[in-house]
CSV table of C-alpha atoms and ligand atoms in Angstrom, one decimal:
chain,number,residue,atom,x,y,z
A,1,MET,CA,-19.7,-28.3,3.4
A,2,VAL,CA,-19.1,-26.6,6.8
A,3,ILE,CA,-20.0,-23.2,5.3
A,4,GLU,CA,-23.1,-24.6,3.6
A,5,LYS,CA,-24.2,-26.1,6.9
A,6,MET,CA,-23.6,-22.8,8.7
A,7,LEU,CA,-25.6,-20.9,6.1
A,8,ASN,CA,-28.5,-23.4,6.4
A,9,SER,CA,-28.5,-23.4,10.2
A,10,ARG,CA,-31.6,-22.3,12.1
A,11,LEU,CA,-29.6,-19.4,13.6
A,12,ALA,CA,-28.5,-18.2,10.1
A,13,GLN,CA,-32.1,-18.5,8.8
A,14,TRP,CA,-33.4,-16.5,11.9
A,15,LEU,CA,-30.7,-13.8,11.2
A,16,ASP,CA,-31.4,-13.8,7.5
A,17,GLU,CA,-35.1,-13.1,7.9
A,18,ARG,CA,-34.2,-10.0,9.9
A,19,SER,CA,-31.0,-8.8,8.0
A,20,ASP,CA,-30.6,-10.6,4.7
A,21,ILE,CA,-27.2,-11.8,6.0
A,22,VAL,CA,-27.3,-15.2,4.3
A,23,LYS,CA,-28.5,-13.8,1.0
A,24,LEU,CA,-25.7,-11.2,1.1
A,25,THR,CA,-23.1,-13.8,2.0
A,26,ARG,CA,-24.2,-16.0,-0.9
A,27,ALA,CA,-24.2,-13.1,-3.3
A,28,HIS,CA,-20.9,-11.5,-2.3
A,29,LEU,CA,-18.9,-14.4,-1.0
A,30,THR,CA,-19.8,-18.0,-1.5
A,31,ASP,CA,-21.7,-18.0,-4.8
A,32,TYR,CA,-20.1,-14.8,-6.1
A,33,PRO,CA,-19.4,-15.4,-9.8
A,34,THR,CA,-15.6,-15.2,-10.3
A,35,PRO,CA,-13.7,-15.6,-13.6
A,36,LYS,CA,-12.4,-19.2,-13.8
A,37,ASN,CA,-8.9,-18.3,-14.9
A,38,LEU,CA,-7.6,-16.0,-12.1
A,39,ASN,CA,-3.9,-16.7,-11.3
A,40,TYR,CA,-2.1,-16.1,-8.0
A,41,MET,CA,-1.7,-12.4,-8.7
A,42,TRP,CA,-5.3,-12.1,-7.8
A,43,SER,CA,-4.6,-13.4,-4.2
A,44,PHE,CA,-3.0,-10.1,-3.2
A,45,GLY,CA,-6.4,-8.3,-2.7
A,46,SER,CA,-7.4,-10.7,0.0
A,47,LEU,CA,-3.9,-10.8,1.4
A,48,ALA,CA,-4.0,-6.9,1.7
A,49,MET,CA,-7.2,-7.3,3.8
A,50,LEU,CA,-5.4,-9.8,6.1
A,51,VAL,CA,-2.4,-7.5,6.6
A,52,LEU,CA,-4.7,-4.5,7.3
A,53,THR,CA,-6.4,-6.6,10.0
A,54,ILE,CA,-3.0,-7.6,11.5
A,55,GLN,CA,-2.0,-4.0,11.5
A,56,ILE,CA,-5.2,-2.7,13.2
A,57,LEU,CA,-5.2,-5.5,15.8
A,58,SER,CA,-1.4,-5.2,16.7
A,59,GLY,CA,-1.8,-1.4,16.7
A,60,ILE,CA,-4.6,-1.6,19.2
A,61,PHE,CA,-2.4,-3.6,21.6
A,62,LEU,CA,0.6,-1.4,21.1
A,63,ALA,CA,-1.5,1.7,21.9
A,64,MET,CA,-2.3,0.2,25.3
A,65,TYR,CA,1.3,0.7,26.3
A,66,TYR,CA,2.7,3.4,24.0
A,67,LYS,CA,2.8,7.0,25.3
A,68,PRO,CA,2.8,9.8,22.7
A,69,SER,CA,4.9,12.4,24.6
A,70,ALA,CA,8.2,14.0,23.7
A,71,MET,CA,8.7,15.2,27.3
A,72,MET,CA,11.9,14.0,29.0
A,73,THR,CA,12.0,11.4,31.7
A,74,SER,CA,14.5,11.4,34.6
A,75,GLY,CA,16.4,8.7,32.6
A,76,GLY,CA,17.2,11.2,29.9
A,77,TYR,CA,15.0,9.7,27.2
A,78,SER,CA,11.6,11.0,26.0
A,79,VAL,CA,8.5,9.3,27.4
A,80,ALA,CA,7.6,8.0,23.9
A,81,PHE,CA,11.1,6.4,23.3
A,82,ASP,CA,11.0,5.0,26.8
A,83,SER,CA,7.5,3.5,26.3
A,84,VAL,CA,8.6,1.7,23.1
A,85,GLU,CA,11.7,0.3,25.0
A,86,ARG,CA,9.3,-0.8,27.8
A,87,ILE,CA,7.1,-2.6,25.2
A,88,MET,CA,10.2,-4.4,23.9
A,89,ARG,CA,11.6,-5.4,27.2
A,90,ASP,CA,8.9,-5.5,29.9
A,91,VAL,CA,5.5,-6.0,28.4
A,92,ASN,CA,4.6,-9.7,27.9
A,93,PHE,CA,5.2,-10.5,24.2
A,94,GLY,CA,5.5,-6.8,23.6
A,95,TRP,CA,8.5,-7.4,21.3
A,96,LEU,CA,6.4,-9.8,19.2
A,97,ILE,CA,3.5,-7.3,18.9
A,98,ARG,CA,5.9,-4.5,18.0
A,99,TYR,CA,7.7,-6.6,15.4
A,100,MET,CA,4.4,-7.8,14.0
A,101,HIS,CA,3.4,-4.2,13.5
A,102,ALA,CA,6.7,-2.9,12.1
A,103,VAL,CA,7.2,-5.8,9.7
A,104,GLY,CA,3.5,-5.7,8.9
A,105,ALA,CA,3.9,-2.2,7.6
A,106,SER,CA,6.5,-3.3,5.1
A,107,ALA,CA,4.5,-6.4,4.3
A,108,PHE,CA,1.4,-4.3,3.7
A,109,PHE,CA,3.2,-2.2,1.1
A,110,ILE,CA,4.8,-5.3,-0.6
A,111,VAL,CA,1.3,-6.8,-0.9
A,112,VAL,CA,-0.4,-3.6,-2.1
A,113,TYR,CA,2.4,-2.8,-4.6
A,114,MET,CA,2.1,-6.3,-6.1
A,115,HIS,CA,-1.7,-5.7,-6.2
A,116,ILE,CA,-1.3,-2.4,-8.0
A,117,GLY,CA,1.4,-3.9,-10.4
A,118,ARG,CA,-1.1,-6.7,-11.2
A,119,GLY,CA,-3.8,-4.1,-11.9
A,120,ILE,CA,-1.5,-2.1,-14.3
A,121,TYR,CA,-0.1,-5.2,-16.1
A,122,TYR,CA,-3.6,-6.7,-16.8
A,123,GLY,CA,-5.3,-3.4,-17.4
A,124,SER,CA,-7.7,-3.8,-14.5
A,125,TYR,CA,-7.8,0.0,-14.2
A,126,LYS,CA,-9.6,0.3,-17.6
A,127,GLY,CA,-13.3,0.8,-18.0
A,128,PRO,CA,-15.6,-0.2,-16.3
A,129,ARG,CA,-13.3,-0.4,-13.3
A,130,GLU,CA,-12.1,3.3,-13.3
A,131,LEU,CA,-13.8,4.1,-10.0
A,132,LEU,CA,-12.5,0.9,-8.4
A,133,TRP,CA,-9.0,2.1,-9.4
A,134,ILE,CA,-9.5,5.7,-8.2
A,135,ILE,CA,-10.6,4.4,-4.8
A,136,GLY,CA,-7.5,2.2,-4.8
A,137,VAL,CA,-5.3,5.3,-5.3
A,138,VAL,CA,-7.0,7.0,-2.4
A,139,ILE,CA,-6.2,3.9,-0.3
A,140,LEU,CA,-2.6,4.1,-1.4
A,141,LEU,CA,-2.3,7.8,-0.4
A,142,ILE,CA,-3.9,7.1,3.0
A,143,MET,CA,-1.6,4.1,3.5
A,144,GLN,CA,1.5,6.3,2.8
A,145,GLY,CA,0.2,9.0,5.2
A,146,THR,CA,-0.4,6.3,7.9
A,147,ALA,CA,3.1,4.9,7.6
A,148,PHE,CA,4.6,8.4,7.7
A,149,PHE,CA,2.7,9.3,10.9
A,150,GLY,CA,3.5,6.0,12.5
A,151,TYR,CA,7.2,6.3,11.8
A,152,LEU,CA,7.4,9.4,14.1
A,153,LEU,CA,6.0,7.6,17.1
A,154,PRO,CA,9.1,5.8,18.5
A,155,TRP,CA,10.7,9.3,18.6
A,156,GLY,CA,14.1,7.9,17.4
A,157,GLN,CA,16.6,9.9,15.3
A,158,MET,CA,15.1,8.8,12.0
A,159,SER,CA,11.6,9.5,13.3
A,160,PHE,CA,12.5,13.0,14.2
A,161,TRP,CA,14.6,13.9,11.2
A,162,GLY,CA,12.4,12.2,8.7
A,163,ALA,CA,9.4,14.1,10.0
A,164,THR,CA,11.5,17.3,9.9
A,165,VAL,CA,12.5,16.8,6.3
A,166,ILE,CA,9.1,15.9,5.1
A,167,THR,CA,7.1,18.6,6.9
A,168,ASN,CA,9.7,21.0,5.6
A,169,LEU,CA,8.6,20.2,2.1
A,170,PHE,CA,5.2,21.6,2.7
A,171,GLY,CA,6.9,24.9,3.6
A,172,ALA,CA,8.1,25.1,-0.1
A,173,LEU,CA,4.6,25.5,-1.4
A,174,PRO,CA,3.7,29.1,-2.3
A,175,VAL,CA,1.1,31.1,-0.2
A,176,ILE,CA,-0.2,28.2,2.0
A,177,GLY,CA,3.2,26.6,2.6
A,178,SER,CA,4.2,27.9,5.9
A,179,PHE,CA,0.5,27.7,7.2
A,180,LEU,CA,0.4,24.0,6.2
A,181,GLN,CA,3.8,23.3,7.7
A,182,GLU,CA,2.8,24.8,11.0
A,183,LEU,CA,-0.6,23.0,11.0
A,184,LEU,CA,1.2,19.7,10.5
A,185,ARG,CA,3.8,20.3,13.1
A,186,GLY,CA,1.5,22.0,15.6
A,187,GLY,CA,4.3,24.6,16.0
A,188,PHE,CA,7.3,26.0,14.4
A,189,ALA,CA,9.4,22.9,14.7
A,190,VAL,CA,8.7,19.1,15.1
A,191,GLY,CA,8.1,18.6,18.8
A,192,ASP,CA,5.6,17.3,21.4
A,193,PRO,CA,2.5,18.7,19.6
A,194,THR,CA,3.6,17.0,16.3
A,195,LEU,CA,3.9,13.7,18.1
A,196,ASN,CA,0.4,14.1,19.6
A,197,ARG,CA,-1.3,14.9,16.3
A,198,PHE,CA,0.6,12.2,14.4
A,199,PHE,CA,-0.4,9.6,17.0
A,200,SER,CA,-4.0,10.7,16.7
A,201,LEU,CA,-4.0,10.6,12.9
A,202,HIS,CA,-2.0,7.3,12.9
A,203,TYR,CA,-4.9,5.7,14.9
A,204,LEU,CA,-7.6,7.3,12.8
A,205,PHE,CA,-6.3,6.6,9.3
A,206,PRO,CA,-6.4,2.8,9.4
A,207,LEU,CA,-10.0,2.8,10.5
A,208,LEU,CA,-10.8,5.2,7.6
A,209,LEU,CA,-8.9,2.8,5.4
A,210,ALA,CA,-11.0,-0.2,6.6
A,211,ALA,CA,-14.2,1.8,5.6
A,212,ILE,CA,-12.7,2.8,2.2
A,213,VAL,CA,-11.7,-0.9,1.6
A,214,GLY,CA,-15.4,-1.7,2.1
A,215,GLY,CA,-16.2,0.8,-0.7
A,216,HIS,CA,-13.4,-0.7,-2.9
A,217,VAL,CA,-14.8,-4.2,-2.6
A,218,HIS,CA,-18.3,-2.9,-3.2
A,219,ALA,CA,-17.2,-1.1,-6.4
A,220,LEU,CA,-15.5,-4.4,-7.5
A,221,HIS,CA,-18.7,-6.4,-6.9
A,222,VAL,CA,-20.6,-4.0,-9.1
A,223,VAL,CA,-18.3,-4.3,-12.1
A,224,HIS,CA,-16.8,-7.8,-11.3
A,225,SER,CA,-13.2,-9.0,-11.5
A,226,ASN,CA,-11.0,-8.6,-14.5
A,227,ASN,CA,-8.9,-11.6,-15.5
A,228,PRO,CA,-5.5,-12.3,-17.1
A,229,THR,CA,-6.9,-12.2,-20.6
A,230,GLY,CA,-8.6,-8.9,-19.9
A,231,VAL,CA,-11.6,-10.2,-22.0
A,232,ASP,CA,-15.1,-9.6,-20.6
A,233,VAL,CA,-16.5,-12.6,-18.9
A,234,HIS,CA,-20.2,-13.6,-19.3
A,235,GLU,CA,-21.8,-15.0,-16.2
A,236,GLY,CA,-22.4,-18.7,-16.2
A,237,LYS,CA,-20.0,-19.3,-19.1
A,238,GLY,CA,-16.6,-18.3,-17.8
A,239,THR,CA,-17.3,-18.0,-14.1
A,240,ILE,CA,-17.1,-20.3,-11.1
A,241,PRO,CA,-18.4,-19.6,-7.5
A,242,PHE,CA,-15.9,-17.9,-5.2
A,243,HIS,CA,-16.3,-20.7,-2.7
A,244,PRO,CA,-14.7,-23.3,-2.6
A,245,TYR,CA,-12.5,-22.5,-5.6
A,246,TYR,CA,-11.0,-19.1,-4.6
A,247,THR,CA,-11.4,-19.5,-0.9
A,248,VAL,CA,-9.0,-22.5,-1.2
A,249,LYS,CA,-6.7,-20.7,-3.6
A,250,ASP,CA,-6.5,-17.6,-1.4
A,251,ALA,CA,-6.0,-19.8,1.7
A,252,PHE,CA,-2.9,-21.2,0.0
A,253,GLY,CA,-1.6,-17.7,-0.7
A,254,VAL,CA,-2.3,-16.8,3.0
A,255,GLY,CA,-0.3,-19.9,4.1
A,256,VAL,CA,2.7,-18.9,2.0
A,257,PHE,CA,2.5,-15.3,3.1
A,258,LEU,CA,2.3,-16.3,6.8
A,259,ILE,CA,5.3,-18.5,6.6
A,260,LEU,CA,7.4,-15.7,5.1
A,261,TYR,CA,5.9,-13.1,7.4
A,262,CYS,CA,6.6,-15.2,10.6
A,263,TYR,CA,10.1,-15.9,9.4
A,264,VAL,CA,10.9,-12.2,9.1
A,265,VAL,CA,9.1,-11.3,12.4
A,266,PHE,CA,11.0,-14.0,14.4
A,267,PHE,CA,14.4,-14.0,12.7
A,268,HIS,CA,15.0,-10.8,10.8
A,269,PRO,CA,12.6,-8.1,12.0
A,270,GLN,CA,14.9,-5.2,10.9
A,271,LEU,CA,15.7,-6.9,7.6
A,272,GLY,CA,19.1,-5.3,7.3
A,273,GLY,CA,17.8,-1.8,8.2
A,274,TYR,CA,15.1,-1.9,5.4
A,275,PHE,CA,12.1,-2.6,7.7
A,276,ILE,CA,13.3,-0.7,10.8
A,277,GLU,CA,16.2,1.7,10.3
A,278,VAL,CA,19.1,1.2,12.6
A,279,ASP,CA,19.3,4.9,13.4
A,280,ASN,CA,15.8,4.7,15.0
A,281,TYR,CA,17.2,2.8,17.9
A,282,VAL,CA,19.0,6.1,18.9
A,283,ALA,CA,16.7,8.5,20.8
A,284,ALA,CA,15.8,11.7,18.9
A,285,ASP,CA,18.2,14.5,19.3
A,286,ASN,CA,17.4,17.9,17.7
A,287,LEU,CA,21.0,19.0,17.9
A,288,GLN,CA,22.5,16.1,16.0
A,289,THR,CA,21.4,15.5,12.4
A,290,PRO,CA,22.1,11.9,11.2
A,291,SER,CA,24.6,11.7,8.3
A,292,HIS,CA,22.0,10.2,6.0
A,293,ILE,CA,18.3,10.8,6.2
A,294,ALA,CA,16.0,8.6,4.1
A,295,PRO,CA,12.4,7.4,4.5
A,296,VAL,CA,11.5,3.7,4.8
A,297,TRP,CA,11.9,1.7,1.5
A,298,TYR,CA,8.2,2.0,0.5
A,299,LEU,CA,8.4,5.8,0.3
A,300,THR,CA,11.8,6.0,-1.4
A,301,PRO,CA,10.7,6.0,-5.1
A,302,TRP,CA,8.8,9.2,-4.5
A,303,TYR,CA,11.7,10.6,-2.4
A,304,THR,CA,14.0,10.1,-5.3
A,305,ILE,CA,11.6,12.0,-7.6
A,306,LEU,CA,11.7,14.8,-5.1
A,307,ARG,CA,15.5,14.8,-4.9
A,308,SER,CA,15.9,14.7,-8.7
A,309,PHE,CA,15.2,18.5,-8.9
A,310,GLU,CA,17.7,21.2,-7.7
A,311,ASN,CA,14.7,23.5,-7.0
A,312,LYS,CA,12.8,22.4,-3.9
A,313,LEU,CA,9.4,23.6,-5.1
A,314,LEU,CA,9.8,21.8,-8.5
A,315,GLY,CA,10.8,18.6,-6.6
A,316,VAL,CA,7.7,18.9,-4.4
A,317,ILE,CA,5.4,19.5,-7.4
A,318,ALA,CA,7.0,16.5,-9.3
A,319,MET,CA,6.5,14.3,-6.3
A,320,GLY,CA,2.9,15.3,-5.9
A,321,ALA,CA,2.4,14.9,-9.7
A,322,SER,CA,3.9,11.4,-9.7
A,323,LEU,CA,1.2,10.3,-7.3
A,324,ALA,CA,-1.6,12.4,-8.7
A,325,VAL,CA,-1.0,11.0,-12.2
A,326,LEU,CA,-2.1,7.6,-10.9
A,327,PHE,CA,-5.6,8.9,-10.7
A,328,LEU,CA,-5.5,9.6,-14.5
A,329,LEU,CA,-4.2,6.2,-15.6
A,330,PRO,CA,-7.7,4.9,-16.6
A,331,PHE,CA,-8.2,8.0,-18.8
A,332,LEU,CA,-4.8,8.2,-20.3
A,333,ASP,CA,-4.8,4.6,-21.7
A,334,ARG,CA,-7.0,4.6,-24.8
A,335,SER,CA,-6.4,1.1,-26.0
A,336,LYS,CA,-9.4,-1.2,-26.4
A,337,VAL,CA,-7.4,-4.2,-25.2
A,338,ARG,CA,-6.8,-4.5,-21.5
A,339,SER,CA,-4.2,-7.1,-20.7
A,340,ALA,CA,-0.5,-6.6,-21.5
A,341,ARG,CA,-0.5,-10.2,-22.6
A,342,TYR,CA,-2.0,-9.1,-26.0
A,343,ARG,CA,-0.3,-5.7,-26.1
A,344,PRO,CA,3.4,-6.1,-27.1
A,345,VAL,CA,4.4,-2.5,-26.9
A,346,PHE,CA,2.5,-1.7,-23.7
A,347,ARG,CA,4.0,-4.9,-22.2
A,348,GLN,CA,7.6,-3.6,-22.7
A,349,MET,CA,6.6,-0.2,-21.4
A,350,VAL,CA,5.0,-1.6,-18.3
A,351,ILE,CA,8.0,-3.9,-17.5
A,352,LEU,CA,10.3,-0.9,-17.9
A,353,PHE,CA,8.0,1.1,-15.7
A,354,PHE,CA,8.2,-1.5,-12.9
A,355,ILE,CA,12.0,-1.5,-13.3
A,356,SER,CA,12.1,2.4,-13.1
A,357,VAL,CA,10.1,2.3,-9.8
A,358,LEU,CA,12.5,-0.3,-8.4
A,359,VAL,CA,15.5,1.9,-9.5
A,360,LEU,CA,13.9,5.0,-7.9
A,361,GLY,CA,13.4,3.1,-4.7
A,362,TYR,CA,17.0,1.9,-4.6
A,363,CYS,CA,18.3,5.4,-5.3
A,364,GLY,CA,16.1,7.0,-2.6
A,365,HIS,CA,17.4,4.5,0.0
A,366,SER,CA,21.1,4.9,-0.8
A,367,VAL,CA,23.5,7.7,0.1
A,368,PRO,CA,23.3,10.1,-2.8
A,369,THR,CA,26.3,10.2,-5.1
A,370,PRO,CA,26.4,12.1,-8.5
A,371,THR,CA,26.0,8.8,-10.4
A,372,LEU,CA,23.0,7.7,-8.4
A,373,LYS,CA,21.5,11.1,-8.7
A,374,LEU,CA,21.8,10.9,-12.5
A,375,ILE,CA,20.3,7.4,-12.5
A,376,GLY,CA,17.5,8.6,-10.3
A,377,GLN,CA,16.8,11.5,-12.7
A,378,LEU,CA,16.7,9.1,-15.7
A,379,ALA,CA,14.3,6.9,-13.8
A,380,THR,CA,12.2,9.9,-13.0
A,381,ILE,CA,12.0,10.9,-16.7
A,382,TYR,CA,10.9,7.4,-17.6
A,383,TYR,CA,8.3,7.3,-14.8
A,384,PHE,CA,6.6,10.4,-16.3
A,385,ALA,CA,7.3,9.4,-19.9
A,386,PHE,CA,5.3,6.2,-19.3
A,387,PHE,CA,2.2,8.2,-18.6
A,388,PHE,CA,2.8,10.7,-21.4
A,389,MET,CA,3.2,7.9,-24.0
A,390,LEU,CA,0.0,6.0,-22.9
A,391,PRO,CA,-2.6,8.1,-24.9
A,392,PHE,CA,-0.7,7.5,-28.1
A,393,VAL,CA,0.4,3.8,-27.9
A,394,HIS,CA,-2.9,2.4,-29.2
A,395,LYS,CA,-2.4,4.4,-32.5
A,396,PHE,CA,0.6,2.3,-33.6
A,397,GLU,CA,0.4,-0.8,-31.4
A,398,LYS,CA,-0.5,-4.1,-33.2
A,399,THR,CA,-2.3,-6.1,-30.6
A,400,ARG,CA,-2.4,-9.9,-30.6
A,401,PRO,CA,-5.7,-11.6,-31.3
A,402,LEU,CA,-7.9,-11.9,-28.2
A,403,PRO,CA,-9.7,-15.2,-27.2
A,404,GLU,CA,-13.5,-15.0,-27.7
A,405,GLU,CA,-14.1,-16.5,-24.3
A,406,ILE,CA,-11.8,-17.3,-21.3
B,1,HEM,C1,-5.8,-1.8,1.8
B,1,HEM,C2,-5.5,-2.0,0.5
B,1,HEM,C3,-6.3,-2.7,-0.4
B,1,HEM,C4,-7.2,-3.8,-0.2
B,1,HEM,C5,-7.5,-4.5,1.1
B,1,HEM,C6,-7.7,-4.2,-1.5
B,1,HEM,C7,-8.6,-5.2,-1.7
B,1,HEM,C8,-9.0,-5.7,-2.9
B,1,HEM,C9,-9.7,-6.9,-3.2
B,1,HEM,C10,-10.1,-7.9,-2.1
B,1,HEM,C11,-9.8,-7.1,-4.5
B,1,HEM,C12,-10.4,-8.3,-5.2
B,1,HEM,C13,-9.4,-9.4,-5.3
B,1,HEM,C14,-8.3,-9.0,-6.3
B,1,HEM,O1,-8.7,-8.7,-7.5
B,1,HEM,O2,-7.1,-9.0,-6.0
B,1,HEM,C15,-9.3,-5.9,-5.1
B,1,HEM,C16,-9.3,-5.6,-6.5
B,1,HEM,C17,-8.8,-4.5,-7.1
B,1,HEM,N1,-8.1,-3.5,-6.5
B,1,HEM,FE1,-7.6,-3.4,-4.5
B,1,HEM,N2,-7.2,-3.3,-2.5
B,1,HEM,C18,-6.3,-2.5,-1.9
B,1,HEM,C19,-5.6,-1.5,-2.5
B,1,HEM,C20,-5.7,-1.2,-3.8
B,1,HEM,C21,-4.9,-0.1,-4.5
B,1,HEM,C22,-3.9,0.8,-3.8
B,1,HEM,C23,-5.3,-0.1,-5.8
B,1,HEM,C24,-4.8,0.7,-6.9
B,1,HEM,C25,-4.2,1.9,-6.8
B,1,HEM,C26,-6.3,-1.2,-6.0
B,1,HEM,C27,-6.9,-1.5,-7.2
B,1,HEM,C28,-7.7,-2.6,-7.4
B,1,HEM,C29,-8.2,-3.0,-8.7
B,1,HEM,C30,-8.0,-2.3,-10.1
B,1,HEM,C31,-8.9,-4.2,-8.5
B,1,HEM,C32,-9.7,-5.1,-9.6
B,1,HEM,C33,-8.7,-6.1,-10.0
B,1,HEM,C34,-9.3,-7.0,-11.1
B,1,HEM,O3,-10.5,-7.3,-11.1
B,1,HEM,O4,-8.5,-7.4,-11.9
B,1,HEM,N3,-6.5,-1.8,-4.8
B,1,HEM,N4,-8.8,-5.1,-4.2
């Protein structure tokens, strides 16, 4: 009612005559035809938009007080580390903004990993949504880059050593390796120039992300949403307008998310060292390597793949391939049926794939022991086997009968 009133207001009509704003809002938001059977797994897309907004806004406020310098103050700490402490102790509600941003980073990955998992389970990557999926993978890579750059900024022990380990990996690449490593670091070792360029990129990437998300949603609106059955929906028959049906459903998802998010922000911002590592409360010291260096949980699956190989170059190639293969997913899966609901073999494979990613994540976060290393290697083998098996599954899989309409 309120939205309808707003769209019919004289101001909206005045704007519409000059910009088509009302027509666009109707076509892409309120009247947008959406499959009538979407479940709550389809709420993670709009949630991801919300968390991206939280991250950009809290980041802008943090940047007003944060200082990207590794130079030492008279107190014996770097300017960057000191500025983060000042945000936590002196700036009004600085602690809240910092925790919103740090917890928001983990929340963003939880939401986006659920969104990707939904896409894989229900075959949303399959034609005609290949481009939508590819744009999604680009978003994922930019998100991972942004998180990695951001983690250096507090200039704590884990910031410094994490950046040292990861930038070292680039050095393993033949021919361009040392050039790339130096380019990233802005010198031979991680130091003040590294902090400056990481801060610059950490600010730039989310804005880029916002633009690419615009392209992602545009691509979605060209081909329209998939649904839990994976069956094509014919407009008018199986669709309902986005508003009020999905605005209300998504609002419920937002409410549940905000309750959980606020609980963690206010009561457990470090979440047992998973969201903010304890070592990062110790100022960076280039003469003291922490006993255990690991990235934050959302990067650990790929870190385990890297560590599964004795040879550093092979590890780097495998890690790159494990992300690059996501681009190929729409082309590897040849089945005509989309949703795992009707694909018994694919369903088992996908569930095992999700378990293997969780196991990889666990192994990457833990102190490596020979047993964990072996488990990590087995999970790595299955991760790749999933993609290798995909082109052949449809040849022997007996799919269940699909509904004619949703
Ligand atoms: C900033 C991160 C992202 C945002 C804000 C975002 C936003 C959205 C939104 C609003 C939708 C429509 C609602 C829905 O279907 O859930 C959507 C759909 C989709 N997204 Fe994303 N997305 C993000 C990341 C990704 C990533 C990383 C991937 C895959 C690698 C991906 C793949 C897809 C696919 C395949 C669909 C269509 C789903 C369907 O129709 O079943 N997205 N996205």
